Every structure is written in C-alpha cells, then in structure tokens.
Amino acid sequence: MGNSFGKLFKITTFGESHGKALGVTIEGCPAGLAIDEEFIRQEMQRRKPGQSKITTQRREEDEIEILSGVFEGKSTGTPIGIVIRNADQKSKDYSHISDKFRPSHADYTYFEKYGLRDYRGGGRSSARETAARVAAGAIAKMLLKAKGISVQAYVSQVGDLTLEKNYQELDLTQTENNIVRCPDPEIAEEMISLIDSVRKDRDTIGGVISCVIQNTPPGLGEPVFDRLHAELGKAMLSINAVKGFEYGSGFEGVKMRGSQHNDSFVKEGDRVRTTTNHSGGIQGGISNGEDIYFRVAFKPVATIMQDQESVNESGENVTVSGKGRHDPCVVPRAVPIVEAMGALVIADYLLLAKSDKIQDI
C-alpha cells in the first residue's frame, strides 16, 4: 500500500536508495503514444545527483531501461515498465547509524511502523525514489504535449532570497541556464552563493519551487473529495522534504477583500475567460481553462554534516555524526520532480474527463 498514484493513468514505484535498482510501472497510458526515450533521459539528467557543486556528489547516471509496454517507439496500451539501476551506493557511509535515528528523518517512524528499517540512505524513504517518478512523469508530459499542455517549474526562493516576479514576468526558457534553476540570472547567482556558503558551513537550507501548467482545458477535476487542487496538493506533499503547498493567491489571498479577489468572467471569441486569475485556474475543484499555478515549500535537508543528539533503537542517548553525500539544498534537483508529479495529475484527469460526457465515450 502507499506505493501507487493515480486512478486511470496510474503509476507504482519500487526500489530503495541502496538497493539494486529503482523502477516504475505505468498503467493506463493510451496505445499509440510516441515514446521519446531521449526525452526521458533528458528529464532524468535534470534530477540526477552529482550534477553541480551545489548538489550531492553521489554519481549516478540514472540510465533508464524500458522493459515493457513500448513497441517500435509507441506505447502498446499495456503496462509500461521502466528500471533505473543503482551504481554508486557506498552503503558503508551509513554503517555508523545502523541503529541510530537521524533527527528529522524517517528512521524512527519506519522502525515503529515495520519493526525494522533499511538504514542505507534511508531505504525506501530516500528521495532517490523520485527518480522513478521523473521517468513516469516524462511519459505523462508526452501525453500532455500531444494536447498542447505544458508543465514548467522553477526555483523561486532559497532561504530568505525570494524571486519577487511572478511567472508572467519571467522567461521560463531561461530556467535551465543555471545550476539552481531560477529563470532570473541575477537572483540565481545570489541563490547559488547562498547555497554554497551553507554547504561550506556543513549545513543545509530550504526553498520554494513555483510551477505553472498552461493550456489545460476547462472541466478537469472531480467534485468534493477529488478536486483537482486537492490531488495536486497530495502529489506535491508526497515528495520528500515538502512542507507546504499553495495554489492561486494562496495564503496571500487572505489579505484581500472579495471585491478584489473575485475573478470576473468575460467572453473572448468562443472562450470564456477571467480578467484576473487569483483562483489559480481552478474553481470548485475543476479547471476553468486559465493557467494553473502553485508553490511548493521544501524544508532544509535533514542530513547535516554536524554532530546531533539523538537516541538509538534501544532508547539510549547517542550522537549522530554527519557523513555521506547529501544536497545542501534540495530545490535545484526537485524542479523536475514537481513537474513530473504535476504532469501525472493532469494526465490522469484528462483520461478521467473522457468518461464524464456521453459524447466523449
């Protein structure tokens, strides 16, 4: 339980940080979708460790191997299986915490739930599991691209350094032009310097990723419990280290009055539009055709290269020493993960929408 996501476009991931491999099965992908393996590899390169001085120095190429569900470059309609083999585990780096609970990690909670735990890099609780999500998300992106829908994320905050511009004021094609994945070159350099200084202090820092989904048709979403924004929130909160999610005006919206916050409707050609978009493209849990935008907050990485007080499995007081290879800030590598989860949600709701109207069946 708990390893699958989605209803019709459904993924199930498997594998541990220091196991032989990670992988994902994708069910519900329509037959006949052109599968661009090189695009999947490019997405994996954006998430992989060891890509810059401000990320973990674990070296993994994250090469994908498609095992099933694709024939002659197209999806067959059967489950797609993808595996990503681990190569640079260095499990001995974790032998010193084999019976100790690292502060703010899942060590204690996994031990209480299962009665045992894989201490090597956190096992299944490790963010390495998200490699499988990015592979699946790449296929979801292909499905969305065929419908003209795009999903773009970028780093908008590191610590107290905030990119004040909204996505409409930015050139999002510049996001990949720097190692922190912030589309504003000036702020990006400040963010890189901050992360590097935190790394040299043997500490970590958090940040925020903003994401915009454009050209989504109106009508995606379900009433009451399966609202589109609720599913997006679930998707984002399932990512390691995420502590918060807000869409549209979010928490800032509480400062406004209804007369300021309401999005007025207008008719433009054959489309109904809104003059503003405080709703974030979703009303009543259903997309209205405007841009869907949201922010995802990530905590500082829990592993720090400093000694910390804790307890072990016997309840004894111990000192946990920081060792191994870890990100000083997770957000640069989390950008493709946020995009992947957003794409998986929209792909799933696109397929669900086909059964909502009799003429679409």
JSON list of C-alpha atoms in Angstrom, two decimals, residues 22-198:
[
{"chain": "A", "resi": 22, "resn": "LEU", "atom": "CA", "xyz": [14.56, 1.61, -8.73]},
{"chain": "A", "resi": 23, "resn": "GLY", "atom": "CA", "xyz": [11.65, 1.29, -11.07]},
{"chain": "A", "resi": 24, "resn": "VAL", "atom": "CA", "xyz": [8.11, 2.17, -12.05]},
{"chain": "A", "resi": 25, "resn": "THR", "atom": "CA", "xyz": [5.17, 0.55, -13.79]},
{"chain": "A", "resi": 26, "resn": "ILE", "atom": "CA", "xyz": [2.74, 2.80, -15.63]},
{"chain": "A", "resi": 27, "resn": "GLU", "atom": "CA", "xyz": [-0.78, 1.59, -16.28]},
{"chain": "A", "resi": 28, "resn": "GLY", "atom": "CA", "xyz": [-3.41, 3.32, -18.38]},
{"chain": "A", "resi": 29, "resn": "CYS", "atom": "CA", "xyz": [-1.18, 5.03, -20.92]},
{"chain": "A", "resi": 30, "resn": "PRO", "atom": "CA", "xyz": [-3.20, 5.04, -24.15]},
{"chain": "A", "resi": 31, "resn": "ALA", "atom": "CA", "xyz": [-1.87, 2.95, -27.02]},
{"chain": "A", "resi": 32, "resn": "GLY", "atom": "CA", "xyz": [-0.15, 4.69, -29.90]},
{"chain": "A", "resi": 33, "resn": "LEU", "atom": "CA", "xyz": [1.61, 7.46, -27.94]},
{"chain": "A", "resi": 34, "resn": "ALA", "atom": "CA", "xyz": [5.05, 8.15, -29.43]},
{"chain": "A", "resi": 35, "resn": "ILE", "atom": "CA", "xyz": [7.60, 7.40, -26.69]},
{"chain": "A", "resi": 36, "resn": "ASP", "atom": "CA", "xyz": [10.72, 9.55, -26.95]},
{"chain": "A", "resi": 37, "resn": "GLU", "atom": "CA", "xyz": [13.36, 7.71, -24.91]},
{"chain": "A", "resi": 38, "resn": "GLU", "atom": "CA", "xyz": [15.85, 10.54, -25.33]},
{"chain": "A", "resi": 39, "resn": "PHE", "atom": "CA", "xyz": [13.38, 12.96, -23.71]},
{"chain": "A", "resi": 40, "resn": "ILE", "atom": "CA", "xyz": [13.01, 10.61, -20.74]},
{"chain": "A", "resi": 41, "resn": "ARG", "atom": "CA", "xyz": [16.81, 10.55, -20.41]},
{"chain": "A", "resi": 42, "resn": "GLN", "atom": "CA", "xyz": [16.97, 14.35, -20.53]},
{"chain": "A", "resi": 43, "resn": "GLU", "atom": "CA", "xyz": [14.44, 14.57, -17.69]},
{"chain": "A", "resi": 44, "resn": "MET", "atom": "CA", "xyz": [16.45, 12.06, -15.67]},
{"chain": "A", "resi": 45, "resn": "GLN", "atom": "CA", "xyz": [19.60, 14.15, -16.19]},
{"chain": "A", "resi": 46, "resn": "ARG", "atom": "CA", "xyz": [17.83, 17.16, -14.65]},
{"chain": "A", "resi": 47, "resn": "ARG", "atom": "CA", "xyz": [17.13, 15.18, -11.45]},
{"chain": "A", "resi": 48, "resn": "LYS", "atom": "CA", "xyz": [20.25, 13.03, -11.17]},
{"chain": "A", "resi": 49, "resn": "PRO", "atom": "CA", "xyz": [22.77, 13.53, -8.34]},
{"chain": "A", "resi": 50, "resn": "GLY", "atom": "CA", "xyz": [26.26, 14.90, -8.86]},
{"chain": "A", "resi": 51, "resn": "GLN", "atom": "CA", "xyz": [25.28, 17.47, -11.48]},
{"chain": "A", "resi": 52, "resn": "SER", "atom": "CA", "xyz": [26.86, 20.55, -9.85]},
{"chain": "A", "resi": 53, "resn": "LYS", "atom": "CA", "xyz": [28.77, 21.88, -6.84]},
{"chain": "A", "resi": 54, "resn": "ILE", "atom": "CA", "xyz": [25.50, 22.63, -5.01]},
{"chain": "A", "resi": 55, "resn": "THR", "atom": "CA", "xyz": [24.12, 19.08, -5.20]},
{"chain": "A", "resi": 56, "resn": "THR", "atom": "CA", "xyz": [25.08, 15.76, -3.64]},
{"chain": "A", "resi": 57, "resn": "GLN", "atom": "CA", "xyz": [28.24, 14.28, -5.15]},
{"chain": "A", "resi": 58, "resn": "ARG", "atom": "CA", "xyz": [26.82, 10.78, -5.46]},
{"chain": "A", "resi": 59, "resn": "ARG", "atom": "CA", "xyz": [27.48, 9.73, -9.06]},
{"chain": "A", "resi": 60, "resn": "GLU", "atom": "CA", "xyz": [24.51, 8.09, -10.74]},
{"chain": "A", "resi": 61, "resn": "GLU", "atom": "CA", "xyz": [23.86, 8.34, -14.47]},
{"chain": "A", "resi": 62, "resn": "ASP", "atom": "CA", "xyz": [20.24, 7.25, -13.90]},
{"chain": "A", "resi": 63, "resn": "GLU", "atom": "CA", "xyz": [20.12, 5.45, -17.22]},
{"chain": "A", "resi": 64, "resn": "ILE", "atom": "CA", "xyz": [16.64, 4.10, -17.94]},
{"chain": "A", "resi": 65, "resn": "GLU", "atom": "CA", "xyz": [15.73, 0.70, -19.37]},
{"chain": "A", "resi": 66, "resn": "ILE", "atom": "CA", "xyz": [12.21, 0.24, -20.75]},
{"chain": "A", "resi": 67, "resn": "LEU", "atom": "CA", "xyz": [11.20, -3.34, -20.08]},
{"chain": "A", "resi": 68, "resn": "SER", "atom": "CA", "xyz": [7.66, -3.46, -21.44]},
{"chain": "A", "resi": 69, "resn": "GLY", "atom": "CA", "xyz": [4.72, -1.59, -22.91]},
{"chain": "A", "resi": 70, "resn": "VAL", "atom": "CA", "xyz": [6.58, 0.03, -25.81]},
{"chain": "A", "resi": 71, "resn": "PHE", "atom": "CA", "xyz": [6.95, -1.45, -29.30]},
{"chain": "A", "resi": 72, "resn": "GLU", "atom": "CA", "xyz": [8.55, 0.22, -32.30]},
{"chain": "A", "resi": 73, "resn": "GLY", "atom": "CA", "xyz": [8.64, 3.53, -30.46]},
{"chain": "A", "resi": 74, "resn": "LYS", "atom": "CA", "xyz": [4.98, 3.64, -29.42]},
{"chain": "A", "resi": 75, "resn": "SER", "atom": "CA", "xyz": [3.02, 2.67, -26.32]},
{"chain": "A", "resi": 76, "resn": "THR", "atom": "CA", "xyz": [1.06, -0.55, -26.72]},
{"chain": "A", "resi": 77, "resn": "GLY", "atom": "CA", "xyz": [-1.61, 0.15, -24.12]},
{"chain": "A", "resi": 78, "resn": "THR", "atom": "CA", "xyz": [-0.17, -2.49, -21.79]},
{"chain": "A", "resi": 79, "resn": "PRO", "atom": "CA", "xyz": [1.77, -1.64, -18.59]},
{"chain": "A", "resi": 80, "resn": "ILE", "atom": "CA", "xyz": [5.00, 0.23, -19.23]},
{"chain": "A", "resi": 81, "resn": "GLY", "atom": "CA", "xyz": [7.86, -0.99, -17.05]},
{"chain": "A", "resi": 82, "resn": "ILE", "atom": "CA", "xyz": [10.97, 1.12, -16.51]},
{"chain": "A", "resi": 83, "resn": "VAL", "atom": "CA", "xyz": [14.01, 0.27, -14.38]},
{"chain": "A", "resi": 84, "resn": "ILE", "atom": "CA", "xyz": [16.86, 2.53, -13.20]},
{"chain": "A", "resi": 85, "resn": "ARG", "atom": "CA", "xyz": [19.83, 0.61, -11.80]},
{"chain": "A", "resi": 86, "resn": "ASN", "atom": "CA", "xyz": [21.88, 1.95, -8.86]},
{"chain": "A", "resi": 87, "resn": "ALA", "atom": "CA", "xyz": [25.64, 2.12, -9.29]},
{"chain": "A", "resi": 88, "resn": "ASP", "atom": "CA", "xyz": [27.28, 4.36, -6.64]},
{"chain": "A", "resi": 89, "resn": "GLN", "atom": "CA", "xyz": [25.64, 3.43, -3.35]},
{"chain": "A", "resi": 90, "resn": "LYS", "atom": "CA", "xyz": [28.60, 3.46, -0.89]},
{"chain": "A", "resi": 91, "resn": "SER", "atom": "CA", "xyz": [26.43, 1.79, 1.76]},
{"chain": "A", "resi": 92, "resn": "LYS", "atom": "CA", "xyz": [29.32, 1.78, 4.24]},
{"chain": "A", "resi": 93, "resn": "ASP", "atom": "CA", "xyz": [28.77, 5.54, 4.62]},
{"chain": "A", "resi": 94, "resn": "TYR", "atom": "CA", "xyz": [25.69, 4.65, 6.69]},
{"chain": "A", "resi": 95, "resn": "SER", "atom": "CA", "xyz": [27.05, 1.89, 8.93]},
{"chain": "A", "resi": 96, "resn": "HIS", "atom": "CA", "xyz": [27.54, 4.40, 11.77]},
{"chain": "A", "resi": 97, "resn": "ILE", "atom": "CA", "xyz": [23.76, 4.97, 12.02]},
{"chain": "A", "resi": 98, "resn": "SER", "atom": "CA", "xyz": [22.66, 1.34, 11.63]},
{"chain": "A", "resi": 99, "resn": "ASP", "atom": "CA", "xyz": [20.85, 1.50, 14.99]},
{"chain": "A", "resi": 100, "resn": "LYS", "atom": "CA", "xyz": [20.55, 5.29, 15.43]},
{"chain": "A", "resi": 101, "resn": "PHE", "atom": "CA", "xyz": [17.67, 7.55, 14.50]},
{"chain": "A", "resi": 102, "resn": "ARG", "atom": "CA", "xyz": [18.75, 10.58, 12.48]},
{"chain": "A", "resi": 103, "resn": "PRO", "atom": "CA", "xyz": [16.92, 13.79, 13.52]},
{"chain": "A", "resi": 104, "resn": "SER", "atom": "CA", "xyz": [14.01, 14.75, 11.22]},
{"chain": "A", "resi": 105, "resn": "HIS", "atom": "CA", "xyz": [14.49, 11.63, 9.06]},
{"chain": "A", "resi": 106, "resn": "ALA", "atom": "CA", "xyz": [12.04, 8.76, 8.64]},
{"chain": "A", "resi": 107, "resn": "ASP", "atom": "CA", "xyz": [14.32, 6.37, 10.56]},
{"chain": "A", "resi": 108, "resn": "TYR", "atom": "CA", "xyz": [12.23, 6.31, 13.75]},
{"chain": "A", "resi": 109, "resn": "THR", "atom": "CA", "xyz": [8.80, 6.30, 12.11]},
{"chain": "A", "resi": 110, "resn": "TYR", "atom": "CA", "xyz": [9.73, 3.49, 9.69]},
{"chain": "A", "resi": 111, "resn": "PHE", "atom": "CA", "xyz": [11.15, 1.49, 12.60]},
{"chain": "A", "resi": 112, "resn": "GLU", "atom": "CA", "xyz": [7.95, 1.96, 14.61]},
{"chain": "A", "resi": 113, "resn": "LYS", "atom": "CA", "xyz": [5.76, 1.01, 11.64]},
{"chain": "A", "resi": 114, "resn": "TYR", "atom": "CA", "xyz": [7.69, -2.02, 10.34]},
{"chain": "A", "resi": 115, "resn": "GLY", "atom": "CA", "xyz": [9.84, -3.11, 13.28]},
{"chain": "A", "resi": 116, "resn": "LEU", "atom": "CA", "xyz": [12.94, -2.82, 11.10]},
{"chain": "A", "resi": 117, "resn": "ARG", "atom": "CA", "xyz": [14.43, -0.38, 8.61]},
{"chain": "A", "resi": 118, "resn": "ASP", "atom": "CA", "xyz": [16.90, -0.14, 5.77]},
{"chain": "A", "resi": 119, "resn": "TYR", "atom": "CA", "xyz": [19.39, 2.35, 7.20]},
{"chain": "A", "resi": 120, "resn": "ARG", "atom": "CA", "xyz": [21.39, 2.60, 3.95]},
{"chain": "A", "resi": 121, "resn": "GLY", "atom": "CA", "xyz": [20.50, 6.06, 2.73]},
{"chain": "A", "resi": 122, "resn": "GLY", "atom": "CA", "xyz": [17.03, 5.79, 4.23]},
{"chain": "A", "resi": 123, "resn": "GLY", "atom": "CA", "xyz": [15.98, 2.87, 2.03]},
{"chain": "A", "resi": 124, "resn": "ARG", "atom": "CA", "xyz": [12.51, 3.41, 0.61]},
{"chain": "A", "resi": 125, "resn": "SER", "atom": "CA", "xyz": [12.10, 6.76, 2.39]},
{"chain": "A", "resi": 126, "resn": "SER", "atom": "CA", "xyz": [15.01, 8.24, 0.44]},
{"chain": "A", "resi": 127, "resn": "ALA", "atom": "CA", "xyz": [14.41, 10.95, -2.15]},
{"chain": "A", "resi": 128, "resn": "ARG", "atom": "CA", "xyz": [16.18, 8.65, -4.60]},
{"chain": "A", "resi": 129, "resn": "GLU", "atom": "CA", "xyz": [12.77, 7.00, -5.05]},
{"chain": "A", "resi": 130, "resn": "THR", "atom": "CA", "xyz": [11.71, 10.10, -7.01]},
{"chain": "A", "resi": 131, "resn": "ALA", "atom": "CA", "xyz": [13.91, 9.04, -9.94]},
{"chain": "A", "resi": 132, "resn": "ALA", "atom": "CA", "xyz": [11.16, 6.59, -10.85]},
{"chain": "A", "resi": 133, "resn": "ARG", "atom": "CA", "xyz": [8.54, 9.34, -10.67]},
{"chain": "A", "resi": 134, "resn": "VAL", "atom": "CA", "xyz": [10.51, 11.54, -13.07]},
{"chain": "A", "resi": 135, "resn": "ALA", "atom": "CA", "xyz": [10.69, 8.70, -15.59]},
{"chain": "A", "resi": 136, "resn": "ALA", "atom": "CA", "xyz": [6.92, 8.20, -15.38]},
{"chain": "A", "resi": 137, "resn": "GLY", "atom": "CA", "xyz": [6.31, 11.95, -15.44]},
{"chain": "A", "resi": 138, "resn": "ALA", "atom": "CA", "xyz": [8.27, 12.22, -18.69]},
{"chain": "A", "resi": 139, "resn": "ILE", "atom": "CA", "xyz": [5.75, 9.91, -20.35]},
{"chain": "A", "resi": 140, "resn": "ALA", "atom": "CA", "xyz": [2.88, 11.91, -18.84]},
{"chain": "A", "resi": 141, "resn": "LYS", "atom": "CA", "xyz": [4.48, 15.03, -20.32]},
{"chain": "A", "resi": 142, "resn": "MET", "atom": "CA", "xyz": [4.48, 13.39, -23.76]},
{"chain": "A", "resi": 143, "resn": "LEU", "atom": "CA", "xyz": [0.76, 12.74, -23.42]},
{"chain": "A", "resi": 144, "resn": "LEU", "atom": "CA", "xyz": [0.15, 16.35, -22.36]},
{"chain": "A", "resi": 145, "resn": "LYS", "atom": "CA", "xyz": [2.34, 17.75, -25.15]},
{"chain": "A", "resi": 146, "resn": "ALA", "atom": "CA", "xyz": [0.12, 15.98, -27.67]},
{"chain": "A", "resi": 147, "resn": "LYS", "atom": "CA", "xyz": [-2.74, 18.04, -26.21]},
{"chain": "A", "resi": 148, "resn": "GLY", "atom": "CA", "xyz": [-0.72, 21.29, -26.19]},
{"chain": "A", "resi": 149, "resn": "ILE", "atom": "CA", "xyz": [-0.38, 21.34, -22.38]},
{"chain": "A", "resi": 150, "resn": "SER", "atom": "CA", "xyz": [2.90, 22.40, -20.75]},
{"chain": "A", "resi": 151, "resn": "VAL", "atom": "CA", "xyz": [4.19, 22.00, -17.19]},
{"chain": "A", "resi": 152, "resn": "GLN", "atom": "CA", "xyz": [7.06, 24.28, -16.15]},
{"chain": "A", "resi": 153, "resn": "ALA", "atom": "CA", "xyz": [8.61, 24.68, -12.70]},
{"chain": "A", "resi": 154, "resn": "TYR", "atom": "CA", "xyz": [11.45, 26.81, -11.38]},
{"chain": "A", "resi": 155, "resn": "VAL", "atom": "CA", "xyz": [13.16, 27.78, -8.14]},
{"chain": "A", "resi": 156, "resn": "SER", "atom": "CA", "xyz": [11.59, 30.96, -6.77]},
{"chain": "A", "resi": 157, "resn": "GLN", "atom": "CA", "xyz": [13.10, 31.05, -3.28]},
{"chain": "A", "resi": 158, "resn": "VAL", "atom": "CA", "xyz": [16.12, 29.79, -1.35]},
{"chain": "A", "resi": 159, "resn": "GLY", "atom": "CA", "xyz": [16.14, 30.62, 2.34]},
{"chain": "A", "resi": 160, "resn": "ASP", "atom": "CA", "xyz": [15.13, 34.28, 2.58]},
{"chain": "A", "resi": 161, "resn": "LEU", "atom": "CA", "xyz": [16.19, 35.05, -1.02]},
{"chain": "A", "resi": 162, "resn": "THR", "atom": "CA", "xyz": [12.93, 35.40, -2.96]},
{"chain": "A", "resi": 163, "resn": "LEU", "atom": "CA", "xyz": [12.27, 35.95, -6.65]},
{"chain": "A", "resi": 164, "resn": "GLU", "atom": "CA", "xyz": [9.53, 38.57, -6.37]},
{"chain": "A", "resi": 165, "resn": "LYS", "atom": "CA", "xyz": [8.43, 38.42, -10.03]},
{"chain": "A", "resi": 166, "resn": "ASN", "atom": "CA", "xyz": [5.54, 36.15, -10.95]},
{"chain": "A", "resi": 167, "resn": "TYR", "atom": "CA", "xyz": [5.82, 33.63, -13.78]},
{"chain": "A", "resi": 168, "resn": "GLN", "atom": "CA", "xyz": [4.22, 36.00, -16.30]},
{"chain": "A", "resi": 169, "resn": "GLU", "atom": "CA", "xyz": [7.12, 38.42, -15.88]},
{"chain": "A", "resi": 170, "resn": "LEU", "atom": "CA", "xyz": [9.76, 35.74, -16.42]},
{"chain": "A", "resi": 171, "resn": "ASP", "atom": "CA", "xyz": [11.26, 33.97, -19.41]},
{"chain": "A", "resi": 172, "resn": "LEU", "atom": "CA", "xyz": [10.90, 30.38, -18.26]},
{"chain": "A", "resi": 173, "resn": "THR", "atom": "CA", "xyz": [13.10, 29.17, -21.12]},
{"chain": "A", "resi": 174, "resn": "GLN", "atom": "CA", "xyz": [16.00, 30.51, -19.03]},
{"chain": "A", "resi": 175, "resn": "THR", "atom": "CA", "xyz": [15.34, 28.14, -16.13]},
{"chain": "A", "resi": 176, "resn": "GLU", "atom": "CA", "xyz": [17.87, 25.53, -17.23]},
{"chain": "A", "resi": 177, "resn": "ASN", "atom": "CA", "xyz": [20.60, 28.09, -17.89]},
{"chain": "A", "resi": 178, "resn": "ASN", "atom": "CA", "xyz": [21.98, 27.95, -14.34]},
{"chain": "A", "resi": 179, "resn": "ILE", "atom": "CA", "xyz": [22.60, 25.25, -11.75]},
{"chain": "A", "resi": 180, "resn": "VAL", "atom": "CA", "xyz": [19.96, 26.49, -9.30]},
{"chain": "A", "resi": 181, "resn": "ARG", "atom": "CA", "xyz": [17.19, 26.51, -11.95]},
{"chain": "A", "resi": 182, "resn": "CYS", "atom": "CA", "xyz": [15.99, 30.06, -11.34]},
{"chain": "A", "resi": 183, "resn": "PRO", "atom": "CA", "xyz": [14.98, 31.93, -14.54]},
{"chain": "A", "resi": 184, "resn": "ASP", "atom": "CA", "xyz": [16.26, 35.27, -13.22]},
{"chain": "A", "resi": 185, "resn": "PRO", "atom": "CA", "xyz": [20.08, 35.26, -13.76]},
{"chain": "A", "resi": 186, "resn": "GLU", "atom": "CA", "xyz": [20.81, 37.89, -11.11]},
{"chain": "A", "resi": 187, "resn": "ILE", "atom": "CA", "xyz": [18.78, 36.25, -8.34]},
{"chain": "A", "resi": 188, "resn": "ALA", "atom": "CA", "xyz": [20.10, 32.86, -9.45]},
{"chain": "A", "resi": 189, "resn": "GLU", "atom": "CA", "xyz": [23.69, 33.91, -8.73]},
{"chain": "A", "resi": 190, "resn": "GLU", "atom": "CA", "xyz": [22.71, 35.09, -5.26]},
{"chain": "A", "resi": 191, "resn": "MET", "atom": "CA", "xyz": [20.94, 31.78, -4.60]},
{"chain": "A", "resi": 192, "resn": "ILE", "atom": "CA", "xyz": [23.97, 29.79, -5.76]},
{"chain": "A", "resi": 193, "resn": "SER", "atom": "CA", "xyz": [26.25, 31.79, -3.49]},
{"chain": "A", "resi": 194, "resn": "LEU", "atom": "CA", "xyz": [23.91, 31.28, -0.52]},
{"chain": "A", "resi": 195, "resn": "ILE", "atom": "CA", "xyz": [23.68, 27.51, -1.06]},
{"chain": "A", "resi": 196, "resn": "ASP", "atom": "CA", "xyz": [27.44, 27.23, -1.48]},
{"chain": "A", "resi": 197, "resn": "SER", "atom": "CA", "xyz": [28.06, 29.17, 1.74]},
{"chain": "A", "resi": 198, "resn": "VAL", "atom": "CA", "xyz": [25.59, 26.96, 3.61]}
]
